[in-house]
PDB file of C-alpha atoms in Angstrom:
ATOM      1  CA  UNK A   1     129.162 107.515 148.887  1.00 85.00           C
ATOM      2  CA  UNK A   2     125.613 107.871 148.844  1.00 91.00           C
ATOM      3  CA  UNK A   3     122.425 106.433 151.340  1.00 92.00           C
ATOM      4  CA  UNK A   4     120.452 104.109 149.829  1.00 92.00           C
ATOM      5  CA  UNK A   5     117.588 106.702 149.286  1.00 90.00           C
ATOM      6  CA  UNK A   6     120.271 109.334 147.528  1.00 90.00           C
ATOM      7  CA  UNK A   7     121.259 105.971 145.207  1.00 89.00           C
ATOM      8  CA  UNK A   8     117.524 105.049 144.468  1.00 89.00           C
ATOM      9  CA  UNK A   9     116.934 108.700 143.343  1.00 90.00           C
ATOM     10  CA  UNK A  10     119.990 109.009 140.921  1.00 88.00           C
ATOM     11  CA  UNK A  11     119.328 105.536 139.729  1.00 88.00           C
ATOM     12  CA  UNK A  12     115.737 106.432 139.231  1.00 85.00           C
ATOM     13  CA  UNK A  13     114.752 103.369 141.603  1.00 88.00           C
ATOM     14  CA  UNK A  14     113.063 102.911 144.149  1.00 89.00           C
ATOM     15  CA  UNK A  15     114.751 102.011 147.835  1.00 91.00           C
ATOM     16  CA  UNK A  16     112.479  98.675 148.216  1.00 91.00           C
ATOM     17  CA  UNK A  17     113.716  97.487 144.760  1.00 89.00           C
ATOM     18  CA  UNK A  18     117.439  98.269 145.918  1.00 92.00           C
ATOM     19  CA  UNK A  19     116.556  96.195 148.928  1.00 93.00           C
ATOM     20  CA  UNK A  20     115.125  93.425 146.840  1.00 92.00           C
ATOM     21  CA  UNK A  21     118.501  93.637 144.256  1.00 92.00           C
ATOM     22  CA  UNK A  22     120.583  93.187 147.482  1.00 92.00           C
ATOM     23  CA  UNK A  23     118.942  90.117 148.770  1.00 91.00           C
ATOM     24  CA  UNK A  24     119.093  88.480 145.535  1.00 90.00           C
ATOM     25  CA  UNK A  25     122.659  89.432 145.160  1.00 89.00           C
ATOM     26  CA  UNK A  26     122.221  91.303 141.902  1.00 89.00           C
ATOM     27  CA  UNK A  27     123.498  94.776 143.375  1.00 90.00           C
ATOM     28  CA  UNK A  28     125.204  94.740 146.900  1.00 92.00           C
ATOM     29  CA  UNK A  29     126.077  98.011 148.689  1.00 94.00           C
ATOM     30  CA  UNK A  30     129.412  99.176 148.558  1.00 93.00           C
ATOM     31  CA  UNK A  31     129.215  99.497 152.526  1.00 93.00           C
ATOM     32  CA  UNK A  32     126.890  98.688 155.099  1.00 93.00           C
ATOM     33  CA  UNK A  33     127.214 100.197 158.297  1.00 90.00           C
ATOM     34  CA  UNK A  34     127.750  97.406 161.415  1.00 91.00           C
ATOM     35  CA  UNK A  35     125.924  99.532 163.803  1.00 90.00           C
ATOM     36  CA  UNK A  36     123.135 100.813 162.111  1.00 91.00           C
ATOM     37  CA  UNK A  37     123.086  98.620 158.981  1.00 91.00           C
ATOM     38  CA  UNK A  38     122.260 101.517 156.672  1.00 93.00           C
ATOM     39  CA  UNK A  39     123.281 100.904 152.935  1.00 93.00           C
ATOM     40  CA  UNK A  40     125.578 103.017 151.350  1.00 94.00           C
ATOM     41  CA  UNK A  41     126.359 102.855 147.311  1.00 93.00           C
ATOM     42  CA  UNK A  42     129.246 104.345 145.129  1.00 92.00           C
ATOM     43  CA  UNK A  43     128.280 106.081 141.791  1.00 92.00           C
ATOM     44  CA  UNK A  44     130.166 103.865 140.016  1.00 91.00           C
ATOM     45  CA  UNK A  45     127.571 101.355 140.979  1.00 91.00           C
ATOM     46  CA  UNK A  46     125.208 102.993 138.682  1.00 91.00           C
ATOM     47  CA  UNK A  47     126.803 101.199 135.424  1.00 85.00           C
ATOM     48  CA  UNK A  48     125.422  97.520 137.183  1.00 86.00           C
ATOM     49  CA  UNK A  49     122.288  98.960 137.966  1.00 90.00           C
ATOM     50  CA  UNK A  50     121.758 100.408 134.503  1.00 86.00           C
ATOM     51  CA  UNK A  51     122.552  96.695 133.465  1.00 85.00           C
ATOM     52  CA  UNK A  52     120.448  95.221 135.592  1.00 88.00           C
ATOM     53  CA  UNK A  53     117.236  97.574 134.637  1.00 87.00           C
ATOM     54  CA  UNK A  54     118.082  96.796 130.932  1.00 83.00           C
ATOM     55  CA  UNK A  55     118.005  93.246 131.248  1.00 84.00           C
ATOM     56  CA  UNK A  56     115.267  93.113 133.066  1.00 85.00           C
ATOM     57  CA  UNK A  57     113.290  95.334 130.455  1.00 81.00           C
ATOM     58  CA  UNK A  58     114.408  92.630 127.947  1.00 80.00           C
ATOM     59  CA  UNK A  59     111.779  90.351 129.598  1.00 81.00           C
ATOM     60  CA  UNK A  60     114.789  88.152 131.710  1.00 81.00           C
ATOM     61  CA  UNK A  61     114.169  87.002 134.964  1.00 83.00           C
ATOM     62  CA  UNK A  62     116.305  88.537 137.946  1.00 88.00           C
ATOM     63  CA  UNK A  63     117.789  85.279 138.082  1.00 82.00           C
ATOM     64  CA  UNK A  64     118.643  84.945 134.385  1.00 82.00           C
ATOM     65  CA  UNK A  65     119.869  88.819 134.923  1.00 84.00           C
ATOM     66  CA  UNK A  66     122.186  87.954 138.047  1.00 83.00           C
ATOM     67  CA  UNK A  67     123.883  84.790 135.559  1.00 79.00           C
ATOM     68  CA  UNK A  68     124.424  87.171 132.678  1.00 81.00           C
ATOM     69  CA  UNK A  69     125.787  89.729 134.841  1.00 80.00           C
ATOM     70  CA  UNK A  70     128.181  87.431 136.414  1.00 74.00           C
ATOM     71  CA  UNK A  71     129.649  86.847 133.284  1.00 72.00           C
ATOM     72  CA  UNK A  72     130.290  90.641 132.857  1.00 72.00           C
ATOM     73  CA  UNK A  73     128.203  91.100 129.695  1.00 69.00           C
ATOM     74  CA  UNK A  74     129.570  94.098 127.437  1.00 75.00           C
ATOM     75  CA  UNK A  75     127.769  97.245 126.533  1.00 72.00           C
ATOM     76  CA  UNK A  76     127.894  96.038 122.643  1.00 81.00           C
ATOM     77  CA  UNK A  77     126.379  92.747 123.885  1.00 77.00           C
ATOM     78  CA  UNK A  78     123.663  94.671 125.601  1.00 74.00           C
ATOM     79  CA  UNK A  79     123.127  96.604 122.494  1.00 76.00           C
ATOM     80  CA  UNK A  80     122.931  92.855 120.543  1.00 80.00           C
ATOM     81  CA  UNK A  81     120.411  91.893 123.027  1.00 76.00           C
ATOM     82  CA  UNK A  82     118.522  94.784 122.483  1.00 76.00           C
ATOM     83  CA  UNK A  83     118.188  94.606 119.087  1.00 83.00           C
ATOM     84  CA  UNK A  84     117.379  90.737 119.341  1.00 81.00           C
ATOM     85  CA  UNK A  85     114.365  91.792 121.594  1.00 79.00           C
ATOM     86  CA  UNK A  86     113.321  94.717 119.361  1.00 82.00           C
ATOM     87  CA  UNK A  87     112.636  92.642 116.729  1.00 85.00           C
ATOM     88  CA  UNK A  88     110.809  89.752 119.083  1.00 82.00           C
ATOM     89  CA  UNK A  89     108.488  92.736 120.215  1.00 83.00           C
ATOM     90  CA  UNK A  90     107.725  94.192 116.977  1.00 85.00           C
ATOM     91  CA  UNK A  91     107.079  90.676 115.499  1.00 84.00           C
ATOM     92  CA  UNK A  92     104.672  89.930 118.395  1.00 83.00           C
ATOM     93  CA  UNK A  93     102.952  93.918 117.811  1.00 86.00           C
ATOM     94  CA  UNK A  94     102.515  92.800 114.367  1.00 80.00           C
ATOM     95  CA  UNK A  95     100.981  89.463 115.100  1.00 77.00           C
ATOM     96  CA  UNK A  96      98.668  90.967 118.015  1.00 80.00           C
ATOM     97  CA  UNK A  97      97.416  93.739 115.607  1.00 79.00           C
ATOM     98  CA  UNK A  98      96.490  91.463 112.785  1.00 72.00           C
ATOM     99  CA  UNK A  99      94.650  89.335 115.608  1.00 72.00           C
ATOM    100  CA  UNK A 100      92.733  92.057 116.639  1.00 78.00           C
ATOM    101  CA  UNK A 101      91.894  93.317 112.947  1.00 71.00           C
ATOM    102  CA  UNK A 102      90.627  89.667 112.717  1.00 68.00           C
ATOM    103  CA  UNK A 103      88.903  89.774 115.705  1.00 73.00           C
ATOM    104  CA  UNK A 104      86.856  93.113 114.363  1.00 73.00           C
ATOM    105  CA  UNK A 105      86.380  91.525 111.168  1.00 67.00           C
ATOM    106  CA  UNK A 106      84.402  88.663 112.869  1.00 64.00           C
ATOM    107  CA  UNK A 107      82.766  90.833 114.705  1.00 71.00           C
ATOM    108  CA  UNK A 108      81.398  92.789 112.033  1.00 65.00           C
ATOM    109  CA  UNK A 109      80.393  89.760 110.344  1.00 61.00           C
ATOM    110  CA  UNK A 110      78.353  88.749 113.019  1.00 63.00           C
ATOM    111  CA  UNK A 111      76.491  92.090 113.382  1.00 66.00           C
ATOM    112  CA  UNK A 112      75.766  91.763 109.876  1.00 61.00           C
ATOM    113  CA  UNK A 113      74.045  88.358 110.398  1.00 59.00           C
ATOM    114  CA  UNK A 114      70.583  88.593 109.048  1.00 56.00           C
ATOM    115  CA  UNK A 115      71.168  91.621 107.154  1.00 54.00           C
ATOM    116  CA  UNK A 116      73.082  90.294 104.195  1.00 50.00           C
ATOM    117  CA  UNK A 117      72.361  92.523 101.323  1.00 52.00           C
ATOM    118  CA  UNK A 118      71.206  90.420  98.247  1.00 48.00           C
ATOM    119  CA  UNK A 119      72.049  93.401  95.691  1.00 50.00           C
ATOM    120  CA  UNK A 120      76.007  92.728  96.331  1.00 83.00           C
ATOM    121  CA  UNK A 121      75.995  89.343  94.594  1.00 90.00           C
ATOM    122  CA  UNK A 122      76.287  89.272  90.498  1.00 92.00           C
ATOM    123  CA  UNK A 123      75.658  86.082  88.521  1.00 94.00           C
ATOM    124  CA  UNK A 124      77.410  86.414  85.095  1.00 94.00           C
ATOM    125  CA  UNK A 125      79.993  84.407  82.849  1.00 95.00           C
ATOM    126  CA  UNK A 126      83.520  84.674  83.515  1.00 95.00           C
ATOM    127  CA  UNK A 127      85.720  84.086  80.176  1.00 95.00           C
ATOM    128  CA  UNK A 128      88.714  81.878  80.041  1.00 95.00           C
ATOM    129  CA  UNK A 129      91.886  84.073  80.840  1.00 96.00           C
ATOM    130  CA  UNK A 130      95.900  83.099  80.671  1.00 96.00           C
ATOM    131  CA  UNK A 131      97.585  84.014  83.784  1.00 97.00           C
ATOM    132  CA  UNK A 132     101.425  83.890  84.773  1.00 97.00           C
ATOM    133  CA  UNK A 133     101.750  82.458  88.218  1.00 97.00           C
ATOM    134  CA  UNK A 134     103.842  81.481  90.817  1.00 97.00           C
ATOM    135  CA  UNK A 135     102.539  79.188  93.544  1.00 95.00           C
ATOM    136  CA  UNK A 136     103.546  78.021  97.377  1.00 94.00           C
ATOM    137  CA  UNK A 137     101.566  76.222 100.144  1.00 93.00           C
ATOM    138  CA  UNK A 138      99.698  77.971 103.160  1.00 90.00           C
ATOM    139  CA  UNK A 139      98.873  76.070 106.233  1.00 87.00           C
ATOM    140  CA  UNK A 140      95.398  76.732 106.006  1.00 85.00           C
ATOM    141  CA  UNK A 141      92.334  78.887 104.205  1.00 81.00           C
ATOM    142  CA  UNK A 142      92.641  81.351 107.195  1.00 77.00           C
ATOM    143  CA  UNK A 143      93.675  84.940 106.126  1.00 75.00           C
ATOM    144  CA  UNK A 144      96.194  84.782 108.804  1.00 76.00           C
ATOM    145  CA  UNK A 145      97.921  81.718 107.122  1.00 82.00           C
ATOM    146  CA  UNK A 146      97.088  83.293 103.491  1.00 86.00           C
ATOM    147  CA  UNK A 147      98.286  86.512 103.620  1.00 84.00           C
ATOM    148  CA  UNK A 148     101.913  85.916 104.707  1.00 87.00           C
ATOM    149  CA  UNK A 149     102.225  83.517 101.604  1.00 91.00           C
ATOM    150  CA  UNK A 150     100.274  85.328  98.714  1.00 92.00           C
ATOM    151  CA  UNK A 151     102.104  88.797  99.335  1.00 90.00           C
ATOM    152  CA  UNK A 152     105.621  87.637  98.798  1.00 93.00           C
ATOM    153  CA  UNK A 153     104.353  85.408  96.122  1.00 95.00           C
ATOM    154  CA  UNK A 154     103.261  88.560  94.094  1.00 95.00           C
ATOM    155  CA  UNK A 155     106.405  90.358  94.606  1.00 94.00           C
ATOM    156  CA  UNK A 156     108.415  87.547  93.486  1.00 95.00           C
ATOM    157  CA  UNK A 157     106.243  86.672  90.522  1.00 96.00           C
ATOM    158  CA  UNK A 158     106.599  90.227  89.387  1.00 95.00           C
ATOM    159  CA  UNK A 159     110.184  90.264  89.456  1.00 95.00           C
ATOM    160  CA  UNK A 160     110.530  87.179  87.372  1.00 96.00           C
ATOM    161  CA  UNK A 161     108.060  88.521  85.009  1.00 95.00           C
ATOM    162  CA  UNK A 162     110.326  91.667  84.736  1.00 93.00           C
ATOM    163  CA  UNK A 163     113.598  89.352  84.129  1.00 94.00           C
ATOM    164  CA  UNK A 164     111.655  87.488  81.334  1.00 94.00           C
ATOM    165  CA  UNK A 165     110.607  90.583  79.590  1.00 94.00           C
ATOM    166  CA  UNK A 166     106.686  89.590  80.075  1.00 94.00           C
ATOM    167  CA  UNK A 167     104.294  92.455  81.124  1.00 94.00           C
ATOM    168  CA  UNK A 168     101.068  92.034  82.857  1.00 94.00           C
ATOM    169  CA  UNK A 169      98.277  92.497  80.672  1.00 94.00           C
ATOM    170  CA  UNK A 170      95.280  92.815  83.113  1.00 93.00           C
ATOM    171  CA  UNK A 171      94.577  91.928  86.567  1.00 95.00           C
ATOM    172  CA  UNK A 172      96.093  89.829  89.419  1.00 96.00           C
ATOM    173  CA  UNK A 173      94.063  86.958  90.139  1.00 97.00           C
ATOM    174  CA  UNK A 174      94.715  84.512  93.002  1.00 96.00           C
ATOM    175  CA  UNK A 175      93.420  80.807  92.946  1.00 93.00           C
ATOM    176  CA  UNK A 176      93.527  78.156  96.057  1.00 91.00           C
ATOM    177  CA  UNK A 177      93.382  74.144  95.514  1.00 88.00           C
ATOM    178  CA  UNK A 178      93.523  71.908  98.759  1.00 87.00           C
ATOM    179  CA  UNK A 179      96.556  69.586  99.198  1.00 84.00           C
ATOM    180  CA  UNK A 180      96.193  66.138 100.655  1.00 83.00           C
ATOM    181  CA  UNK A 181      97.597  66.775 103.938  1.00 86.00           C
ATOM    182  CA  UNK A 182      95.016  69.488 104.356  1.00 83.00           C
ATOM    183  CA  UNK A 183      96.799  72.317 103.686  1.00 88.00           C
ATOM    184  CA  UNK A 184      96.364  74.998 101.129  1.00 91.00           C
ATOM    185  CA  UNK A 185      98.292  75.498  97.686  1.00 93.00           C
ATOM    186  CA  UNK A 186      98.201  79.217  96.998  1.00 94.00           C
ATOM    187  CA  UNK A 187      98.560  80.567  93.127  1.00 96.00           C
ATOM    188  CA  UNK A 188      99.445  84.097  92.705  1.00 96.00           C
ATOM    189  CA  UNK A 189      98.564  85.072  89.094  1.00 96.00           C
ATOM    190  CA  UNK A 190      98.517  87.772  87.090  1.00 96.00           C
ATOM    191  CA  UNK A 191      96.853  88.184  83.365  1.00 96.00           C
ATOM    192  CA  UNK A 192      99.403  87.919  80.566  1.00 96.00           C
ATOM    193  CA  UNK A 193      99.506  87.665  76.995  1.00 94.00           C
ATOM    194  CA  UNK A 194     102.595  85.793  76.396  1.00 93.00           C
ATOM    195  CA  UNK A 195     103.115  82.293  75.239  1.00 93.00           C
ATOM    196  CA  UNK A 196     104.560  79.540  77.710  1.00 92.00           C
ATOM    197  CA  UNK A 197     108.559  79.111  77.526  1.00 91.00           C
ATOM    198  CA  UNK A 198     110.749  76.526  78.911  1.00 90.00           C
ATOM    199  CA  UNK A 199     112.899  79.456  80.064  1.00 90.00           C
ATOM    200  CA  UNK A 200     110.315  81.222  82.261  1.00 93.00           C
ATOM    201  CA  UNK A 201     110.601  80.585  86.044  1.00 94.00           C
ATOM    202  CA  UNK A 202     107.025  80.923  86.250  1.00 96.00           C
ATOM    203  CA  UNK A 203     103.960  79.027  84.954  1.00 95.00           C
ATOM    204  CA  UNK A 204     101.943  80.132  82.104  1.00 96.00           C
ATOM    205  CA  UNK A 205      98.274  78.549  82.656  1.00 95.00           C
ATOM    206  CA  UNK A 206      95.158  79.022  80.931  1.00 96.00           C
ATOM    207  CA  UNK A 207      92.190  79.383  83.656  1.00 95.00           C
ATOM    208  CA  UNK A 208      89.227  78.022  82.069  1.00 94.00           C
ATOM    209  CA  UNK A 209      85.844  79.816  81.374  1.00 95.00           C
ATOM    210  CA  UNK A 210      83.486  79.857  84.326  1.00 94.00           C
ATOM    211  CA  UNK A 211      79.903  79.806  82.941  1.00 94.00           C
ATOM    212  CA  UNK A 212      78.106  80.290  85.767  1.00 95.00           C
ATOM    213  CA  UNK A 213      79.916  82.322  88.410  1.00 95.00           C
ATOM    214  CA  UNK A 214      78.309  84.171  92.091  1.00 94.00           C
ATOM    215  CA  UNK A 215      80.715  87.093  92.311  1.00 95.00           C
ATOM    216  CA  UNK A 216      80.725  89.756  94.873  1.00 94.00           C
ATOM    217  CA  UNK A 217      83.044  92.605  95.416  1.00 93.00           C
ATOM    218  CA  UNK A 218      84.994  93.204  98.301  1.00 91.00           C
ATOM    219  CA  UNK A 219      86.400  96.808  99.614  1.00 88.00           C
ATOM    220  CA  UNK A 220      89.479  96.915 101.797  1.00 88.00           C
ATOM    221  CA  UNK A 221      92.436  94.827 102.815  1.00 87.00           C
ATOM    222  CA  UNK A 222      92.338  90.796 101.953  1.00 86.00           C
ATOM    223  CA  UNK A 223      92.725  90.168 106.075  1.00 80.00           C
ATOM    224  CA  UNK A 224      89.106  91.432 105.938  1.00 79.00           C
ATOM    225  CA  UNK A 225      87.733  89.303 103.449  1.00 84.00           C
ATOM    226  CA  UNK A 226      86.077  86.261 105.622  1.00 80.00           C
ATOM    227  CA  UNK A 227      83.041  88.656 106.010  1.00 79.00           C
ATOM    228  CA  UNK A 228      82.517  88.739 102.238  1.00 85.00           C
ATOM    229  CA  UNK A 229      83.091  85.149 101.847  1.00 86.00           C
ATOM    230  CA  UNK A 230      80.101  84.574 104.517  1.00 83.00           C
ATOM    231  CA  UNK A 231      77.650  86.999 102.741  1.00 85.00           C
ATOM    232  CA  UNK A 232      78.445  85.370  99.397  1.00 88.00           C
ATOM    233  CA  UNK A 233      78.137  81.589 100.682  1.00 87.00           C
ATOM    234  CA  UNK A 234      74.831  82.739 102.661  1.00 85.00           C
ATOM    235  CA  UNK A 235      73.175  84.012  99.227  1.00 88.00           C
ATOM    236  CA  UNK A 236      74.646  80.937  97.337  1.00 89.00           C
ATOM    237  CA  UNK A 237      72.653  78.643  99.625  1.00 88.00           C
ATOM    238  CA  UNK A 238      69.457  80.927 100.143  1.00 87.00           C
ATOM    239  CA  UNK A 239      69.088  81.204  95.781  1.00 89.00           C
ATOM    240  CA  UNK A 240      69.402  77.399  95.275  1.00 91.00           C
ATOM    241  CA  UNK A 241      72.688  77.229  93.720  1.00 92.00           C
ATOM    242  CA  UNK A 242      75.656  74.931  94.818  1.00 90.00           C
ATOM    243  CA  UNK A 243      79.441  75.679  94.598  1.00 90.00           C
ATOM    244  CA  UNK A 244      81.603  73.900  92.130  1.00 88.00           C
ATOM    245  CA  UNK A 245      85.093  74.511  93.575  1.00 82.00           C
ATOM    246  CA  UNK A 246      86.744  77.244  95.311  1.00 84.00           C
ATOM    247  CA  UNK A 247      86.695  80.834  94.605  1.00 90.00           C
ATOM    248  CA  UNK A 248      88.897  83.293  92.555  1.00 94.00           C
ATOM    249  CA  UNK A 249      89.911  86.281  93.962  1.00 95.00           C
ATOM    250  CA  UNK A 250      90.464  89.335  90.943  1.00 96.00           C
ATOM    251  CA  UNK A 251      92.132  92.224  92.077  1.00 94.00           C
ATOM    252  CA  UNK A 252      91.039  95.070  90.918  1.00 93.00           C
ATOM    253  CA  UNK A 253      92.417  98.213  92.414  1.00 92.00           C
ATOM    254  CA  UNK A 254      95.476  97.517  94.438  1.00 89.00           C
ATOM    255  CA  UNK A 255      96.515 100.953  96.017  1.00 90.00           C
ATOM    256  CA  UNK A 256      99.601 101.305  98.495  1.00 88.00           C
ATOM    257  CA  UNK A 257      96.971 101.781 101.140  1.00 90.00           C
ATOM    258  CA  UNK A 258      95.287  98.507 101.574  1.00 86.00           C
ATOM    259  CA  UNK A 259      91.788  99.869 102.689  1.00 87.00           C
ATOM    260  CA  UNK A 260      91.340 101.248  98.987  1.00 91.00           C
ATOM    261  CA  UNK A 261      91.776  97.345  97.661  1.00 92.00           C
ATOM    262  CA  UNK A 262      88.856  96.383  95.563  1.00 92.00           C
ATOM    263  CA  UNK A 263      88.830  92.639  94.789  1.00 94.00           C
ATOM    264  CA  UNK A 264      85.893  90.588  93.122  1.00 95.00           C
ATOM    265  CA  UNK A 265      85.554  87.170  94.434  1.00 95.00           C
ATOM    266  CA  UNK A 266      84.187  84.687  91.903  1.00 95.00           C
ATOM    267  CA  UNK A 267      82.629  81.330  92.567  1.00 93.00           C
ATOM    268  CA  UNK A 268      81.811  78.876  90.313  1.00 93.00           C
ATOM    269  CA  UNK A 269      78.081  77.773  90.805  1.00 94.00           C
ATOM    270  CA  UNK A 270      75.339  75.736  89.395  1.00 93.00           C
ATOM    271  CA  UNK A 271      71.756  74.694  90.092  1.00 88.00           C
ATOM    272  CA  UNK A 272      70.426  71.999  91.717  1.00 68.00           C
TER     273      UNK A 272
END
C-alpha cells in the first residue's frame, strides 16, 4: 500500500484533494491506521481516481461523479461522455469566437464613426437579373442569425443546380424580406440563364431593375458586414436619399479564405 502522499504523487493530485474525496465518499482509503489516522491506498484505486478526474473535467459536480461511479461506469461509457462533451465544448468555442469577432467588428464600427469615407458609396442603376434561389427563415437580421442559415442554403442550392444540370451564369445574390412574426426570410440565389421548370426543386426568379441604387463594397467575412451597412446608412441620410426596401448582397469574390470575400451591397433609394 501507499501513503496518502505517495498515492497523491502517483495519481498527480494533491493530498488535500484526496482528503476531500474521502470526506465526500468518492475515494475512500484502502486502510486507515486506527492509532495515527494515516490513510493508505492501493495501486488498484488509481483506476477509480482516474474516473473521478475524467468525470470532473467533463464539467460534472462531485455529487454527480459519485452517482455515476456508484453505477460502475465503464471505460467505453466514459469515452462516449468525452465525445459528447468535446462536441459541446467545440460548439461553445465556435460560438464564443463568433461573438468576439462581432464585438471586434462593432468596436471598429464605433472607431469609424464620424470618419465615414463618402467616396466608398457609388450611386448607379442595377439591371434586372434572373436567379435560381432557395429560401429559409432566420430569427433576425443579425449576422449571427443570418450566417448559419445562408451558408447551408448556398451549399444546398448548388447541389440542386448540379442535379438539374443548371449552371450558374454569374454572381451569387442574397436578398431578404421581413416575415409577419418578425423573423427574416433569407433568399440565397445565383444568376442563371435557365427557364423556370416544374421539375426544379428550386425557384427561378427575375429580380427587377433598381433604377437608383446606393452601393458599397464590403471586404471580408459577412459576419463583419454590420459596419459596412452603417456606413451606407449614414451616406444615404446625409445625401438626402431614403431607402426603398432591403438591400441585395452580391458576392463578387468568394475564395475559401473568407477574409478575401468581396461583396457589393445594393440598396434601392430615392430622393425626397
